[in-house]
Amino acid sequence: QVQLVESGGGLVQAGGSLRLSCAASGRTFSSVDMAWFRQAPGKEREFLARITWSAGSTYYADSLKGRFTISRDNAKNTVYLQMNSLKPEDTATYYCASALPYSATYTSWGQGTQVTVSS
């Protein structure tokens, strides 16, 4: 099981960009799929993006409309979420999570990083 720590959140104006990072410990990082989720106050957790263990495939929530990009660097045990054209409704706590390939169950979660987009 990997341990995950997110970073890179903060306050940004609408239209701006942020890149979130998720650093993983453990030697199994390169064998698991990684994903990003977010949760805004009073709302359910929302899936954003997933990348397979080899970075061969990526999947995105339709609602993102191409504004976010997930990537990973297995040599650095890190997964990223590049967020562009940010909107106030993107304000949330962002979490990374890991899952075995082809599994819908996420077994490890980070503590989250806060993103606040001002109008």
mmCIF file of C-alpha atoms in Angstrom:
data_model
loop_
_atom_site.group_PDB
_atom_site.id
_atom_site.type_symbol
_atom_site.label_atom_id
_atom_site.label_comp_id
_atom_site.label_asym_id
_atom_site.label_seq_id
_atom_site.Cartn_x
_atom_site.Cartn_y
_atom_site.Cartn_z
ATOM 1 C CA GLN A 1 0.000 0.000 0.000
ATOM 2 C CA VAL A 2 1.280 3.444 -0.891
ATOM 3 C CA GLN A 3 1.169 6.511 1.306
ATOM 4 C CA LEU A 4 0.193 9.715 -0.444
ATOM 5 C CA VAL A 5 0.872 13.387 0.306
ATOM 6 C CA GLU A 6 -0.639 16.160 -1.808
ATOM 7 C CA SER A 7 0.798 19.635 -2.245
ATOM 8 C CA GLY A 8 0.466 22.651 -4.488
ATOM 9 C CA GLY A 9 -2.899 23.962 -3.424
ATOM 10 C CA GLY A 10 -3.528 27.592 -2.626
ATOM 11 C CA LEU A 11 -5.424 30.717 -3.544
ATOM 12 C CA VAL A 12 -5.647 31.696 -7.206
ATOM 13 C CA GLN A 13 -7.738 34.145 -9.192
ATOM 14 C CA ALA A 14 -10.318 32.940 -11.664
ATOM 15 C CA GLY A 15 -8.691 32.154 -14.993
ATOM 16 C CA GLY A 16 -5.422 31.215 -13.358
ATOM 17 C CA SER A 17 -3.602 27.908 -13.131
ATOM 18 C CA LEU A 18 -2.260 25.591 -10.459
ATOM 19 C CA ARG A 19 -0.350 22.349 -10.546
ATOM 20 C CA LEU A 20 -1.021 19.885 -7.766
ATOM 21 C CA SER A 21 1.456 17.194 -6.851
ATOM 22 C CA CYS A 22 0.970 13.926 -5.027
ATOM 23 C CA ALA A 23 4.084 12.264 -3.692
ATOM 24 C CA ALA A 24 3.908 8.570 -2.951
ATOM 25 C CA SER A 25 6.007 6.437 -0.687
ATOM 26 C CA GLY A 26 6.558 2.763 -1.233
ATOM 27 C CA ARG A 27 7.965 0.707 -4.042
ATOM 28 C CA THR A 28 4.585 -0.178 -5.516
ATOM 29 C CA PHE A 29 3.800 3.261 -6.983
ATOM 30 C CA SER A 30 4.720 2.286 -10.520
ATOM 31 C CA SER A 31 2.325 -0.653 -10.396
ATOM 32 C CA VAL A 32 -0.830 1.200 -9.372
ATOM 33 C CA ASP A 33 -3.216 3.508 -11.148
ATOM 34 C CA MET A 34 -3.542 6.990 -9.689
ATOM 35 C CA ALA A 35 -6.464 9.382 -9.598
ATOM 36 C CA TRP A 36 -7.525 12.823 -8.441
ATOM 37 C CA PHE A 37 -10.789 13.654 -6.709
ATOM 38 C CA ARG A 38 -12.151 16.774 -5.091
ATOM 39 C CA GLN A 39 -14.755 17.603 -2.505
ATOM 40 C CA ALA A 40 -16.345 20.975 -1.932
ATOM 41 C CA PRO A 41 -18.123 21.840 1.334
ATOM 42 C CA GLY A 42 -21.566 20.292 1.432
ATOM 43 C CA LYS A 43 -20.985 18.309 -1.752
ATOM 44 C CA GLU A 44 -20.109 14.730 -2.544
ATOM 45 C CA ARG A 45 -16.622 13.712 -3.522
ATOM 46 C CA GLU A 46 -16.152 14.078 -7.271
ATOM 47 C CA PHE A 47 -13.911 12.051 -9.565
ATOM 48 C CA LEU A 48 -11.670 14.199 -11.747
ATOM 49 C CA ALA A 49 -9.079 12.081 -13.536
ATOM 50 C CA ARG A 50 -7.256 8.774 -13.528
ATOM 51 C CA ILE A 51 -3.980 7.626 -15.054
ATOM 52 C CA THR A 52 -2.908 4.035 -15.485
ATOM 53 C CA TRP A 53 0.232 2.615 -13.897
ATOM 54 C CA SER A 54 2.243 2.954 -17.113
ATOM 55 C CA ALA A 55 0.744 6.350 -17.992
ATOM 56 C CA GLY A 56 -0.520 4.697 -21.133
ATOM 57 C CA SER A 57 -4.096 5.805 -20.592
ATOM 58 C CA THR A 58 -5.871 8.692 -18.933
ATOM 59 C CA TYR A 59 -9.514 9.218 -18.068
ATOM 60 C CA TYR A 60 -11.308 12.435 -17.191
ATOM 61 C CA ALA A 61 -14.625 13.571 -15.856
ATOM 62 C CA ASP A 62 -16.666 15.056 -18.682
ATOM 63 C CA SER A 63 -17.312 18.152 -16.594
ATOM 64 C CA LEU A 64 -13.673 19.231 -16.799
ATOM 65 C CA LYS A 65 -13.914 19.936 -20.537
ATOM 66 C CA GLY A 66 -10.181 19.677 -21.088
ATOM 67 C CA ARG A 67 -9.126 22.181 -18.436
ATOM 68 C CA PHE A 68 -7.282 19.644 -16.248
ATOM 69 C CA THR A 69 -4.452 17.273 -17.191
ATOM 70 C CA ILE A 70 -3.220 14.329 -15.134
ATOM 71 C CA SER A 71 0.314 13.024 -15.514
ATOM 72 C CA ARG A 72 2.813 10.959 -13.546
ATOM 73 C CA ASP A 73 6.527 10.501 -13.156
ATOM 74 C CA ASN A 74 7.213 7.005 -11.877
ATOM 75 C CA ALA A 75 10.889 7.800 -11.355
ATOM 76 C CA LYS A 76 9.835 10.473 -8.865
ATOM 77 C CA ASN A 77 6.882 8.546 -7.406
ATOM 78 C CA THR A 78 4.695 11.545 -8.149
ATOM 79 C CA VAL A 79 1.422 12.203 -9.894
ATOM 80 C CA TYR A 80 0.364 15.669 -11.014
ATOM 81 C CA LEU A 81 -2.811 17.535 -11.806
ATOM 82 C CA GLN A 82 -2.365 20.587 -14.001
ATOM 83 C CA MET A 83 -5.398 22.834 -13.665
ATOM 84 C CA ASN A 84 -5.971 25.672 -16.114
ATOM 85 C CA SER A 85 -8.721 28.258 -16.588
ATOM 86 C CA LEU A 86 -9.744 27.849 -12.985
ATOM 87 C CA LYS A 87 -13.226 28.918 -11.924
ATOM 88 C CA PRO A 88 -14.650 29.764 -8.496
ATOM 89 C CA GLU A 89 -16.623 26.510 -8.639
ATOM 90 C CA ASP A 90 -13.308 24.614 -8.695
ATOM 91 C CA THR A 91 -12.832 25.614 -5.064
ATOM 92 C CA ALA A 92 -12.522 22.397 -3.084
ATOM 93 C CA THR A 93 -10.183 20.089 -1.251
ATOM 94 C CA TYR A 94 -8.307 17.978 -3.776
ATOM 95 C CA TYR A 95 -7.269 14.411 -3.026
ATOM 96 C CA CYS A 96 -5.114 11.870 -4.805
ATOM 97 C CA ALA A 97 -5.789 8.168 -4.511
ATOM 98 C CA SER A 98 -4.385 4.881 -5.748
ATOM 99 C CA ALA A 99 -6.021 1.758 -7.093
ATOM 100 C CA LEU A 100 -4.904 -1.531 -8.532
ATOM 101 C CA PRO A 101 -5.105 -1.664 -12.324
ATOM 102 C CA TYR A 102 -8.660 -2.348 -13.552
ATOM 103 C CA SER A 103 -10.023 -1.912 -10.031
ATOM 104 C CA ALA A 104 -12.674 0.645 -9.144
ATOM 105 C CA THR A 105 -11.670 0.542 -5.477
ATOM 106 C CA TYR A 106 -9.248 3.162 -4.270
ATOM 107 C CA THR A 107 -7.191 1.741 -1.444
ATOM 108 C CA SER A 108 -4.967 4.662 -0.447
ATOM 109 C CA TRP A 109 -5.849 8.343 -0.078
ATOM 110 C CA GLY A 110 -3.896 11.469 0.676
ATOM 111 C CA GLN A 111 -4.893 14.027 3.274
ATOM 112 C CA GLY A 112 -5.951 16.580 0.686
ATOM 113 C CA THR A 113 -4.826 20.019 -0.405
ATOM 114 C CA GLN A 114 -7.094 23.064 -0.483
ATOM 115 C CA VAL A 115 -7.664 24.994 -3.688
ATOM 116 C CA THR A 116 -9.513 28.293 -3.509
ATOM 117 C CA VAL A 117 -10.397 30.217 -6.655
ATOM 118 C CA SER A 118 -11.442 33.819 -6.171
ATOM 119 C CA SER A 119 -13.698 35.663 -8.589
#
